[in-house]
Amino acid sequence: KNHNDDDNNKHTDDNDDDNNEDDLDLDLASVFVSDAQFNRNIFFDSSPQAVRLYMLYNHWGLQVTLYIFILVDLSLALFEEPAVLPLPLWATMSVELLCVVVFMARLVHYAKVIPRDKFWKDPKNLSLLFQLTLLDMLIYGSLRALDCSGVRWSRVFRPLLLVNITEGRRLRQAFRSIRNALPQILLVFLLFIFSILIFSLMALKLFSKRGLRTTDGAPYFTNFLQIVFDLYVLVTTANSPDVMMPAYNSSSIFSIFFIIFILVNVYIFMSVFLAVVYNNYKKHLKEEVRQLVRAKRHKMARAFAVLQQKSGEGAEPVVTHDRWSRLVRRVRPDISHAHKELLWSVCDPEEKGVIGKLAFVQLADLLNIEVITVKQRPHPLQNLCPALYLSKPSRLLSSIVQHRGFVILFDLIILANAVFIALDEENPLISNSEWFFLVVYLLEILLKLYVHEPRGFFSRHNFWNWFDTIIVVAALIATIVNSALKSSSGYTSRQVLDIVFILRVLRLIRVVDSIDRFRAIINTLIRIGPAILTFGQLILVVYYIFAMVGMELFQGRVQFFGPDSEAPERVYCGNPLLKDTAFARHNYCKNNFNQVVASFVLLLELTVVNQCSGFSLTTHPAARLYFLLFHITVVIIIINIFVAFVLEAFFVEYSVEKSDLQNSVEKKIEELQLGLEQNLVNSMETMDSENGPKKRPALLFKIASRRYRTVDALIQRMFENDLNPEDFNEDETNGNFSNPTFNL
Amino acid sequence: KNHNDDDNNKHTDDNDDDNNEDDLDLDLASVFVSDAQFNRNIFFDSSPQAVRLYMLYNHWGLQVTLYIFILVDLSLALFEEPAVLPLPLWATMSVELLCVVVFMARLVHYAKVIPRDKFWKDPKNLSLLFQLTLLDMLIYGSLRALDCSGVRWSRVFRPLLLVNITEGRRLRQAFRSIRNALPQILLVFLLFIFSILIFSLMALKLFSKRGLRTTDGAPYFTNFLQIVFDLYVLVTTANSPDVMMPAYNSSSIFSIFFIIFILVNVYIFMSVFLAVVYNNYKKHLKEEVRQLVRAKRHKMARAFAVLQQKSGEGAEPVVTHDRWSRLVRRVRPDISHAHKELLWSVCDPEEKGVIGKLAFVQLADLLNIEVITVKQRPHPLQNLCPALYLSKPSRLLSSIVQHRGFVILFDLIILANAVFIALDEENPLISNSEWFFLVVYLLEILLKLYVHEPRGFFSRHNFWNWFDTIIVVAALIATIVNSALKSSSGYTSRQVLDIVFILRVLRLIRVVDSIDRFRAIINTLIRIGPAILTFGQLILVVYYIFAMVGMELFQGRVQFFGPDSEAPERVYCGNPLLKDTAFARHNYCKNNFNQVVASFVLLLELTVVNQCSGFSLTTHPAARLYFLLFHITVVIIIINIFVAFVLEAFFVEYSVEKSDLQNSVEKKIEELQLGLEQNLVNSMETMDSENGPKKRPALLFKIASRRYRTVDALIQRMFENDLNPEDFNEDETNGNFSNPTFNL
């Protein structure tokens, strides 16, 4: 706060500060702006050194390095006992030590950036994590040196790194929203468990004395805890209808019991879980977004305070165009001058040359609106040989390629290709047809490149052009490699062939893009993609923890013998306890916790249907608690939050069209007659108009209206209708948004 | 419209019409009001005879009769070939004929009520249904007379009766909302199928040449259509992880294929389906409710037009208190005079004695607010023997029973009871303990009856009091019957014992009610109960149609042999094609389409997980289409709509507290000091205050604030925030709400 006041005085008193000081101010302001833009909430020291260090701290290179080391640290599980690829202990230990050193260095860097007192309040989790890791490594290393067996228990904490680093804000947010929903979920869960207990008691009384047997010949529904577990598994639908068959076979009347059970526990309770999770998620997210928006406005106000100048006595402080433009160049060096001027004209519609606080504060959001700048260049061939490129046949070719029929033709070719792929490739006619299709697809891309300006064709936003080209070129290379291998050694590599097949099939996806209505759905899915990544991290954290615990608990209980193995243990997964069980009979032996990859696959299977009979048989009935806990955590909580997120994202897509700010940018683009027609990069038409009377500007803009630079922008848009854009003065005074980093 | 104008003239011209004509007016107005109250949209003739007939048409007795006959008609499936209880053909045929006659009579009644031209436009579906039924009966009867086999195809249409009768409005609404969502669902479904086809093609290319085998020894993933179907079933999670195991066993890499498949098709696409269904459901429901509210206001305005009187030249037309009160008595004869006066004072807060149109229009909604009238009677024992009942020990007893500790004590007793139930009942100590618990529970009820006024204790809204008493008394009777049987014949009837056990366990549910937070959730569930009934009807219609078709297609393909049967066919369900299949091995033989009950149970199982290998094996691979269609209809569409409804209902519960109108009634109750304290019927306290200085009124009111008389009221409340209460003048002019009856 002090620093701010200093700044204020400085700027109003003397307008002619030297360049160096001005640079420092711009540094500080640009840090505030980019913090606001990316919703970073780090309370950094505002001394010049700390600001420079902070800018370095936020450098993408260092962040990528950090994530790479986290990845290395997490993937150590592949090489440690029980390993997929065993490495000696010293190797994994030293890599882990290196990782810890890197994380510590990052933490020290962080400590230099933020004030000392703030530091010791916040990142205690992280340093505790390191201390625990080092302690564990020490204990485990010495135990192993003494040839004792030990447990690497600190591995369970590894994924928490993803949560606790400064960049894990969204993940922390997801965890917070789960934590806030927990009391409500717990309430419904208790009721749900009560219902299962009541049904189990009823089942015990109804069936235990009837002497029924399951298909395995085991007594049916005689043990209360076994019944509770069986009925819980029925809720996950894993043992339906097997669990009901013995009772149903003995009398049709008993089906009523199971029908009521399924209705109450599967349909009603599961819907109620979704409702509770969804409701809490929405409520909590709204609050989070409100805080984020407040923090953002506060940061922008601080940036304004650094840059502001008073035009006269009693006049409102303003920021000049010159300073604003230098600020923007510093924050986003990649955007073009024209784009910058466009943004300025949105902020300063009356062309006063200065903007006030309210207009300045929009900047962070303006920078998040993705404006595609299209340089209206003529086609390179036109420069090279204008006479030929503009000749009549060439123009005819262009109009053919741009015709709707061209798209339909290629859709038909793709469909024909699909049929050929489905047919047997042993037939030489069919295997040779692949060359024909490859040539046709290549030709299509070349034709498009002939018509469209190459840099426009391969601009960052043309997802499908990139997709097409990469798939076709990769398929071409793979096919050539495959036939080269075949002709040189007579040997067909199964792996290469697999890749060829996958690429061929992927090419078919293109057909979706040419149908408008499908494209809309696909685009929504692509758009929520980045946000789904947050859930991916969430799932990774939970899976990793469960995999580590599961490996310690169940490692080696179930053995997998390769399909060629002749060992007699093969039929019962190497564990005599599994003899004649459904687990062994279904050949589930590879569903085990013997190494980390198998554990992850098994956990995925458990997410879909929770079937774990094999592990409770080989260890102890209490092992079921692990599976129960997994089901509650992943299916009841996380999957429901995921569904809630997808629902909310689709509702936003259906209801809100564009934000106000986007509209104002778009209006400005239209005003300035810089808009681009729907037909994305149509250089041919421009060619015509360049010859015509109306000279069009060489630079056009287009809003990538339905894409978001950041996930936060999407989430923010979900709730922005409820936020009052004017309440920012109030926020500035009660600056009570603490630094939420490290507050898991 | 003409009739309205006539009425207007009549009433303004001569105020002294004779009683008879006044009665007719009141009839007409009361019909309009009760139509508005229950959202009936029947455009009836307004001639006196038609009005009388229409009142008869809406009589609850006739409606119940109609539903009983529909039930009889539907349950004919139990007795027709293939029958659960076979009856001769002439018996079922004549019952069906009787049903059709009853339905026809109802239709003729309806034809008398509504104008001729409207009739021929609307109920053509229904009469077509009868013609088809009669035609089918004729054909089938003559075929059977000639000893030929025939198909009773009209049975498929039977459940449509539920939809097409005038009372099936909510069901039609549900079907309409499904129909409106269909185009959007279809779009996503096509994309989903495309995705499955792409994955299947990839699976064909990757796995078909590898020579893999399933656990059954069948070739794995070699036939394209088989792959498509297997992957579709994987989406229903029925064959997870079996379908993946052969590939996963051959190489871990292939798990990536299945992981991506599950992620895309199970999690993302299923969420998108829910989002699309939910969004369309919400949008459509909003529109429906808006139309309903418009129609309701229009009807109330017409009722007002019938009853209105002009107080002077140019003055607004009004309705007097006298007429209003006679109208209410006619519409709801069951409500008390005091309740009626309460409603009047809400409509006429300034006590002018007359109300205008706006106040009058509220009446329909006011009648839907459930106000509980509690007659503040002294306890009968107090009348009988006041000295004893008001003595010190009696008062002490009362305060003990009303103490929180009393509830906790009985919760503990219930828990102890639960433990005793779970223990083995062979032990004489434990089987005798049941008598102890029964006596304790009876004592509890008697004590409560001693303290609370019996009629208040058993009032209609005290769900849990009723529940307790019925369960305890029933358990007492069943236990006595059981021990009487045992002591007289030494023989224990399993059926009686089952009932005893179920009643004992049900008693335990009571414990939920004493925990406030659980009660809130349970109450929400009870409240959405009636609306869930609409979904129950929807499911019934769909199940019935699928069951009828399934019985024709698959009847007798799979045979069930009782557990005591020694027939060799038993191990393969009586069909050699099923030898050594998983279907027979799991003992699924009773999952068949051989009669209607088994079909319904099987369809429920298919709803949970879609496993149908047995039927495609015994008939033709194309039989899978039936199962696919069932999954799409029930799981993708109807279950999602159900989930959407539960979600919406819970969100309403979480957000909206009370409607404005309810608040105004409640305020009025408070104003008049007729409110009841939280403590429901506490005659003891009143006793005290009667002795004290402040005499309390003998009649108290309480709003059953969170219950709804009709399902529509709940749905309407879901969206009433979006409806403008004042836009009713506009509606009256453009009366374009057609009669939605029979418009499926």
JSON list of N, CA and C in Angstrom, two decimals, chain A residues 194 205 209-210 242 244 248-249 252 275 278-279 421 424-425 494 498 512 560 586 588 590 601 605 647 651 654, chain B residues 194 205 209-210 242 244 248-249 252 275 278-279 421 424-425 494 498 512 560 586 588 590 601 607 647 651 654:
[
{"chain": "A", "resi": 194, "resn": "PHE", "atom": "N", "xyz": [-27.22, -45.74, 5.17]},
{"chain": "A", "resi": 194, "resn": "PHE", "atom": "CA", "xyz": [-28.32, -46.20, 6.02]},
{"chain": "A", "resi": 194, "resn": "PHE", "atom": "C", "xyz": [-29.31, -47.03, 5.20]},
{"chain": "A", "resi": 205, "resn": "LYS", "atom": "N", "xyz": [-32.54, -61.27, 6.59]},
{"chain": "A", "resi": 205, "resn": "LYS", "atom": "CA", "xyz": [-33.69, -61.95, 7.17]},
{"chain": "A", "resi": 205, "resn": "LYS", "atom": "C", "xyz": [-34.46, -62.77, 6.13]},
{"chain": "A", "resi": 209, "resn": "LYS", "atom": "N", "xyz": [-32.03, -67.94, 5.57]},
{"chain": "A", "resi": 209, "resn": "LYS", "atom": "CA", "xyz": [-32.51, -69.24, 6.03]},
{"chain": "A", "resi": 209, "resn": "LYS", "atom": "C", "xyz": [-33.04, -70.12, 4.90]},
{"chain": "A", "resi": 210, "resn": "ARG", "atom": "N", "xyz": [-32.96, -69.62, 3.69]},
{"chain": "A", "resi": 210, "resn": "ARG", "atom": "CA", "xyz": [-33.58, -70.36, 2.60]},
{"chain": "A", "resi": 210, "resn": "ARG", "atom": "C", "xyz": [-32.65, -71.38, 1.96]},
{"chain": "A", "resi": 242, "resn": "ASP", "atom": "N", "xyz": [-26.23, -60.80, -11.56]},
{"chain": "A", "resi": 242, "resn": "ASP", "atom": "CA", "xyz": [-25.80, -62.04, -10.88]},
{"chain": "A", "resi": 242, "resn": "ASP", "atom": "C", "xyz": [-26.26, -62.09, -9.43]},
{"chain": "A", "resi": 244, "resn": "MET", "atom": "N", "xyz": [-28.74, -60.99, -8.03]},
{"chain": "A", "resi": 244, "resn": "MET", "atom": "CA", "xyz": [-30.18, -61.18, -7.84]},
{"chain": "A", "resi": 244, "resn": "MET", "atom": "C", "xyz": [-30.64, -62.56, -8.27]},
{"chain": "A", "resi": 248, "resn": "TYR", "atom": "N", "xyz": [-34.09, -64.64, -7.30]},
{"chain": "A", "resi": 248, "resn": "TYR", "atom": "CA", "xyz": [-35.10, -64.58, -8.36]},
{"chain": "A", "resi": 248, "resn": "TYR", "atom": "C", "xyz": [-35.45, -65.98, -8.84]},
{"chain": "A", "resi": 249, "resn": "ASN", "atom": "N", "xyz": [-34.43, -66.83, -8.95]},
{"chain": "A", "resi": 249, "resn": "ASN", "atom": "CA", "xyz": [-34.70, -68.21, -9.38]},
{"chain": "A", "resi": 249, "resn": "ASN", "atom": "C", "xyz": [-35.56, -68.95, -8.37]},
{"chain": "A", "resi": 252, "resn": "SER", "atom": "N", "xyz": [-40.21, -65.52, -8.00]},
{"chain": "A", "resi": 252, "resn": "SER", "atom": "CA", "xyz": [-40.29, -64.25, -8.73]},
{"chain": "A", "resi": 252, "resn": "SER", "atom": "C", "xyz": [-40.59, -63.08, -7.81]},
{"chain": "A", "resi": 275, "resn": "ALA", "atom": "N", "xyz": [-27.00, -34.10, -7.95]},
{"chain": "A", "resi": 275, "resn": "ALA", "atom": "CA", "xyz": [-27.63, -32.80, -7.66]},
{"chain": "A", "resi": 275, "resn": "ALA", "atom": "C", "xyz": [-26.85, -32.06, -6.59]},
{"chain": "A", "resi": 278, "resn": "TYR", "atom": "N", "xyz": [-23.39, -31.02, -7.94]},
{"chain": "A", "resi": 278, "resn": "TYR", "atom": "CA", "xyz": [-23.56, -29.98, -8.96]},
{"chain": "A", "resi": 278, "resn": "TYR", "atom": "C", "xyz": [-23.91, -28.65, -8.30]},
{"chain": "A", "resi": 279, "resn": "ASN", "atom": "N", "xyz": [-24.85, -28.72, -7.37]},
{"chain": "A", "resi": 279, "resn": "ASN", "atom": "CA", "xyz": [-25.29, -27.49, -6.72]},
{"chain": "A", "resi": 279, "resn": "ASN", "atom": "C", "xyz": [-24.15, -26.83, -5.95]},
{"chain": "A", "resi": 421, "resn": "ILE", "atom": "N", "xyz": [-11.11, -49.60, -46.20]},
{"chain": "A", "resi": 421, "resn": "ILE", "atom": "CA", "xyz": [-10.36, -49.93, -44.99]},
{"chain": "A", "resi": 421, "resn": "ILE", "atom": "C", "xyz": [-10.98, -51.14, -44.30]},
{"chain": "A", "resi": 424, "resn": "ASP", "atom": "N", "xyz": [-10.82, -56.59, -46.38]},
{"chain": "A", "resi": 424, "resn": "ASP", "atom": "CA", "xyz": [-9.59, -57.31, -46.04]},
{"chain": "A", "resi": 424, "resn": "ASP", "atom": "C", "xyz": [-8.40, -56.74, -46.81]},
{"chain": "A", "resi": 425, "resn": "GLU", "atom": "N", "xyz": [-7.35, -56.38, -46.11]},
{"chain": "A", "resi": 425, "resn": "GLU", "atom": "CA", "xyz": [-6.22, -55.78, -46.82]},
{"chain": "A", "resi": 425, "resn": "GLU", "atom": "C", "xyz": [-5.29, -56.81, -47.46]},
{"chain": "A", "resi": 494, "resn": "ARG", "atom": "N", "xyz": [4.52, -55.42, -37.52]},
{"chain": "A", "resi": 494, "resn": "ARG", "atom": "CA", "xyz": [3.17, -55.27, -36.98]},
{"chain": "A", "resi": 494, "resn": "ARG", "atom": "C", "xyz": [2.98, -53.85, -36.41]},
{"chain": "A", "resi": 498, "resn": "ASP", "atom": "N", "xyz": [0.27, -51.18, -37.53]},
{"chain": "A", "resi": 498, "resn": "ASP", "atom": "CA", "xyz": [-0.71, -50.64, -36.59]},
{"chain": "A", "resi": 498, "resn": "ASP", "atom": "C", "xyz": [-0.82, -49.13, -36.75]},
{"chain": "A", "resi": 512, "resn": "VAL", "atom": "N", "xyz": [-16.63, -35.37, -40.29]},
{"chain": "A", "resi": 512, "resn": "VAL", "atom": "CA", "xyz": [-17.47, -34.68, -39.31]},
{"chain": "A", "resi": 512, "resn": "VAL", "atom": "C", "xyz": [-17.42, -33.18, -39.51]},
{"chain": "A", "resi": 560, "resn": "PHE", "atom": "N", "xyz": [0.33, -62.47, -13.33]},
{"chain": "A", "resi": 560, "resn": "PHE", "atom": "CA", "xyz": [-0.07, -62.65, -14.72]},
{"chain": "A", "resi": 560, "resn": "PHE", "atom": "C", "xyz": [0.99, -63.46, -15.46]},
{"chain": "A", "resi": 586, "resn": "HIS", "atom": "N", "xyz": [-12.50, -65.65, -15.66]},
{"chain": "A", "resi": 586, "resn": "HIS", "atom": "CA", "xyz": [-12.64, -64.59, -16.65]},
{"chain": "A", "resi": 586, "resn": "HIS", "atom": "C", "xyz": [-11.30, -64.11, -17.19]},
{"chain": "A", "resi": 588, "resn": "TYR", "atom": "N", "xyz": [-8.84, -62.51, -15.57]},
{"chain": "A", "resi": 588, "resn": "TYR", "atom": "CA", "xyz": [-8.58, -61.15, -15.14]},
{"chain": "A", "resi": 588, "resn": "TYR", "atom": "C", "xyz": [-7.19, -60.99, -14.52]},
{"chain": "A", "resi": 590, "resn": "LYS", "atom": "N", "xyz": [-4.36, -60.16, -15.38]},
{"chain": "A", "resi": 590, "resn": "LYS", "atom": "CA", "xyz": [-3.54, -58.98, -15.63]},
{"chain": "A", "resi": 590, "resn": "LYS", "atom": "C", "xyz": [-4.08, -57.75, -14.91]},
{"chain": "A", "resi": 601, "resn": "VAL", "atom": "N", "xyz": [-4.44, -49.01, -15.07]},
{"chain": "A", "resi": 601, "resn": "VAL", "atom": "CA", "xyz": [-5.48, -49.63, -15.91]},
{"chain": "A", "resi": 601, "resn": "VAL", "atom": "C", "xyz": [-6.56, -50.23, -15.03]},
{"chain": "A", "resi": 605, "resn": "GLU", "atom": "N", "xyz": [-10.62, -49.46, -14.74]},
{"chain": "A", "resi": 605, "resn": "GLU", "atom": "CA", "xyz": [-11.69, -50.46, -14.78]},
{"chain": "A", "resi": 605, "resn": "GLU", "atom": "C", "xyz": [-12.59, -50.33, -13.56]},
{"chain": "A", "resi": 647, "resn": "LEU", "atom": "N", "xyz": [-21.96, -30.32, -17.95]},
{"chain": "A", "resi": 647, "resn": "LEU", "atom": "CA", "xyz": [-23.32, -29.78, -18.03]},
{"chain": "A", "resi": 647, "resn": "LEU", "atom": "C", "xyz": [-23.27, -28.26, -18.07]},
{"chain": "A", "resi": 651, "resn": "PHE", "atom": "N", "xyz": [-24.45, -25.70, -20.99]},
{"chain": "A", "resi": 651, "resn": "PHE", "atom": "CA", "xyz": [-25.51, -24.72, -20.78]},
{"chain": "A", "resi": 651, "resn": "PHE", "atom": "C", "xyz": [-25.02, -23.33, -21.16]},
{"chain": "A", "resi": 654, "resn": "TYR", "atom": "N", "xyz": [-25.10, -23.00, -24.75]},
{"chain": "A", "resi": 654, "resn": "TYR", "atom": "CA", "xyz": [-26.45, -22.89, -25.29]},
{"chain": "A", "resi": 654, "resn": "TYR", "atom": "C", "xyz": [-27.04, -21.52, -25.04]},
{"chain": "B", "resi": 194, "resn": "PHE", "atom": "N", "xyz": [-21.05, -42.37, -34.85]},
{"chain": "B", "resi": 194, "resn": "PHE", "atom": "CA", "xyz": [-19.88, -42.18, -35.71]},
{"chain": "B", "resi": 194, "resn": "PHE", "atom": "C", "xyz": [-18.61, -42.51, -34.94]},
{"chain": "B", "resi": 205, "resn": "LYS", "atom": "N", "xyz": [-8.99, -53.28, -37.43]},
{"chain": "B", "resi": 205, "resn": "LYS", "atom": "CA", "xyz": [-7.67, -53.28, -38.06]},
{"chain": "B", "resi": 205, "resn": "LYS", "atom": "C", "xyz": [-6.59, -53.72, -37.09]},
{"chain": "B", "resi": 209, "resn": "LYS", "atom": "N", "xyz": [-6.26, -59.43, -37.01]},
{"chain": "B", "resi": 209, "resn": "LYS", "atom": "CA", "xyz": [-5.22, -60.29, -37.58]},
{"chain": "B", "resi": 209, "resn": "LYS", "atom": "C", "xyz": [-4.31, -60.90, -36.52]},
{"chain": "B", "resi": 210, "resn": "ARG", "atom": "N", "xyz": [-4.58, -60.59, -35.26]},
{"chain": "B", "resi": 210, "resn": "ARG", "atom": "CA", "xyz": [-3.66, -61.04, -34.22]},
{"chain": "B", "resi": 210, "resn": "ARG", "atom": "C", "xyz": [-3.99, -62.44, -33.71]},
{"chain": "B", "resi": 242, "resn": "ASP", "atom": "N", "xyz": [-14.37, -57.43, -19.47]},
{"chain": "B", "resi": 242, "resn": "ASP", "atom": "CA", "xyz": [-14.17, -58.64, -20.27]},
{"chain": "B", "resi": 242, "resn": "ASP", "atom": "C", "xyz": [-13.78, -58.35, -21.71]},
{"chain": "B", "resi": 244, "resn": "MET", "atom": "N", "xyz": [-12.15, -56.10, -22.96]},
{"chain": "B", "resi": 244, "resn": "MET", "atom": "CA", "xyz": [-10.81, -55.56, -23.14]},
{"chain": "B", "resi": 244, "resn": "MET", "atom": "C", "xyz": [-9.73, -56.58, -22.82]},
{"chain": "B", "resi": 248, "resn": "TYR", "atom": "N", "xyz": [-5.73, -56.67, -23.86]},
{"chain": "B", "resi": 248, "resn": "TYR", "atom": "CA", "xyz": [-4.84, -56.22, -22.79]},
{"chain": "B", "resi": 248, "resn": "TYR", "atom": "C", "xyz": [-3.86, -57.32, -22.42]},
{"chain": "B", "resi": 249, "resn": "ASN", "atom": "N", "xyz": [-4.33, -58.56, -22.40]},
{"chain": "B", "resi": 249, "resn": "ASN", "atom": "CA", "xyz": [-3.43, -59.66, -22.10]},
{"chain": "B", "resi": 249, "resn": "ASN", "atom": "C", "xyz": [-2.34, -59.82, -23.14]},
{"chain": "B", "resi": 252, "resn": "SER", "atom": "N", "xyz": [0.06, -54.57, -23.12]},
{"chain": "B", "resi": 252, "resn": "SER", "atom": "CA", "xyz": [-0.45, -53.48, -22.27]},
{"chain": "B", "resi": 252, "resn": "SER", "atom": "C", "xyz": [-0.77, -52.24, -23.08]},
{"chain": "B", "resi": 275, "resn": "ALA", "atom": "N", "xyz": [-26.53, -33.40, -20.80]},
{"chain": "B", "resi": 275, "resn": "ALA", "atom": "CA", "xyz": [-26.61, -31.95, -20.96]},
{"chain": "B", "resi": 275, "resn": "ALA", "atom": "C", "xyz": [-27.66, -31.57, -21.99]},
{"chain": "B", "resi": 278, "resn": "TYR", "atom": "N", "xyz": [-31.17, -32.43, -20.61]},
{"chain": "B", "resi": 278, "resn": "TYR", "atom": "CA", "xyz": [-31.49, -31.53, -19.52]},
{"chain": "B", "resi": 278, "resn": "TYR", "atom": "C", "xyz": [-31.84, -30.14, -20.06]},
{"chain": "B", "resi": 279, "resn": "ASN", "atom": "N", "xyz": [-31.00, -29.66, -20.97]},
{"chain": "B", "resi": 279, "resn": "ASN", "atom": "CA", "xyz": [-31.21, -28.32, -21.50]},
{"chain": "B", "resi": 279, "resn": "ASN", "atom": "C", "xyz": [-32.54, -28.22, -22.23]},
{"chain": "B", "resi": 421, "resn": "ILE", "atom": "N", "xyz": [-32.24, -57.74, 15.71]},
{"chain": "B", "resi": 421, "resn": "ILE", "atom": "CA", "xyz": [-32.77, -58.28, 14.45]},
{"chain": "B", "resi": 421, "resn": "ILE", "atom": "C", "xyz": [-31.67, -59.00, 13.68]},
{"chain": "B", "resi": 424, "resn": "ASP", "atom": "N", "xyz": [-29.13, -64.02, 15.30]},
{"chain": "B", "resi": 424, "resn": "ASP", "atom": "CA", "xyz": [-29.86, -65.21, 14.88]},
{"chain": "B", "resi": 424, "resn": "ASP", "atom": "C", "xyz": [-31.16, -65.35, 15.68]},
{"chain": "B", "resi": 425, "resn": "GLU", "atom": "N", "xyz": [-32.28, -65.50, 15.00]},
{"chain": "B", "resi": 425, "resn": "GLU", "atom": "CA", "xyz": [-33.55, -65.55, 15.73]},
{"chain": "B", "resi": 425, "resn": "GLU", "atom": "C", "xyz": [-33.86, -66.95, 16.29]},
{"chain": "B", "resi": 494, "resn": "ARG", "atom": "N", "xyz": [-43.39, -69.60, 6.25]},
{"chain": "B", "resi": 494, "resn": "ARG", "atom": "CA", "xyz": [-42.29, -68.78, 5.75]},
{"chain": "B", "resi": 494, "resn": "ARG", "atom": "C", "xyz": [-42.81, -67.40, 5.31]},
{"chain": "B", "resi": 498, "resn": "ASP", "atom": "N", "xyz": [-41.67, -63.85, 6.70]},
{"chain": "B", "resi": 498, "resn": "ASP", "atom": "CA", "xyz": [-41.09, -62.83, 5.83]},
{"chain": "B", "resi": 498, "resn": "ASP", "atom": "C", "xyz": [-41.71, -61.48, 6.11]},
{"chain": "B", "resi": 512, "resn": "VAL", "atom": "N", "xyz": [-34.35, -42.18, 11.07]},
{"chain": "B", "resi": 512, "resn": "VAL", "atom": "CA", "xyz": [-33.95, -41.09, 10.18]},
{"chain": "B", "resi": 512, "resn": "VAL", "atom": "C", "xyz": [-34.71, -39.82, 10.51]},
{"chain": "B", "resi": 560, "resn": "PHE", "atom": "N", "xyz": [-36.85, -71.69, -18.43]},
{"chain": "B", "resi": 560, "resn": "PHE", "atom": "CA", "xyz": [-36.39, -71.78, -17.06]},
{"chain": "B", "resi": 560, "resn": "PHE", "atom": "C", "xyz": [-36.91, -73.07, -16.43]},
{"chain": "B", "resi": 586, "resn": "HIS", "atom": "N", "xyz": [-24.03, -68.58, -16.09]},
{"chain": "B", "resi": 586, "resn": "HIS", "atom": "CA", "xyz": [-24.41, -67.67, -14.99]},
{"chain": "B", "resi": 586, "resn": "HIS", "atom": "C", "xyz": [-25.80, -67.95, -14.47]},
{"chain": "B", "resi": 588, "resn": "TYR", "atom": "N", "xyz": [-28.74, -67.58, -16.00]},
{"chain": "B", "resi": 588, "resn": "TYR", "atom": "CA", "xyz": [-29.63, -66.47, -16.32]},
{"chain": "B", "resi": 588, "resn": "TYR", "atom": "C", "xyz": [-30.94, -66.94, -16.96]},
{"chain": "B", "resi": 590, "resn": "LYS", "atom": "N", "xyz": [-33.80, -67.64, -16.10]},
{"chain": "B", "resi": 590, "resn": "LYS", "atom": "CA", "xyz": [-35.08, -67.02, -15.75]},
{"chain": "B", "resi": 590, "resn": "LYS", "atom": "C", "xyz": [-35.21, -65.62, -16.36]},
{"chain": "B", "resi": 601, "resn": "VAL", "atom": "N", "xyz": [-39.07, -57.82, -15.45]},
{"chain": "B", "resi": 601, "resn": "VAL", "atom": "CA", "xyz": [-37.84, -57.94, -14.64]},
{"chain": "B", "resi": 601, "resn": "VAL", "atom": "C", "xyz": [-36.62, -57.87, -15.55]},
{"chain": "B", "resi": 607, "resn": "THR", "atom": "N", "xyz": [-32.08, -52.18, -18.18]},
{"chain": "B", "resi": 607, "resn": "THR", "atom": "CA", "xyz": [-31.93, -50.77, -17.90]},
{"chain": "B", "resi": 607, "resn": "THR", "atom": "C", "xyz": [-30.65, -50.53, -17.11]},
{"chain": "B", "resi": 647, "resn": "LEU", "atom": "N", "xyz": [-32.53, -33.32, -10.61]},
{"chain": "B", "resi": 647, "resn": "LEU", "atom": "CA", "xyz": [-31.60, -32.20, -10.46]},
{"chain": "B", "resi": 647, "resn": "LEU", "atom": "C", "xyz": [-32.36, -30.90, -10.30]},
{"chain": "B", "resi": 651, "resn": "PHE", "atom": "N", "xyz": [-32.51, -28.35, -7.15]},
{"chain": "B", "resi": 651, "resn": "PHE", "atom": "CA", "xyz": [-32.05, -26.96, -7.25]},
{"chain": "B", "resi": 651, "resn": "PHE", "atom": "C", "xyz": [-33.13, -26.02, -6.78]},
{"chain": "B", "resi": 654, "resn": "TYR", "atom": "N", "xyz": [-33.15, -26.00, -3.15]},
{"chain": "B", "resi": 654, "resn": "TYR", "atom": "CA", "xyz": [-32.01, -25.30, -2.58]},
{"chain": "B", "resi": 654, "resn": "TYR", "atom": "C", "xyz": [-32.16, -23.79, -2.70]}
]
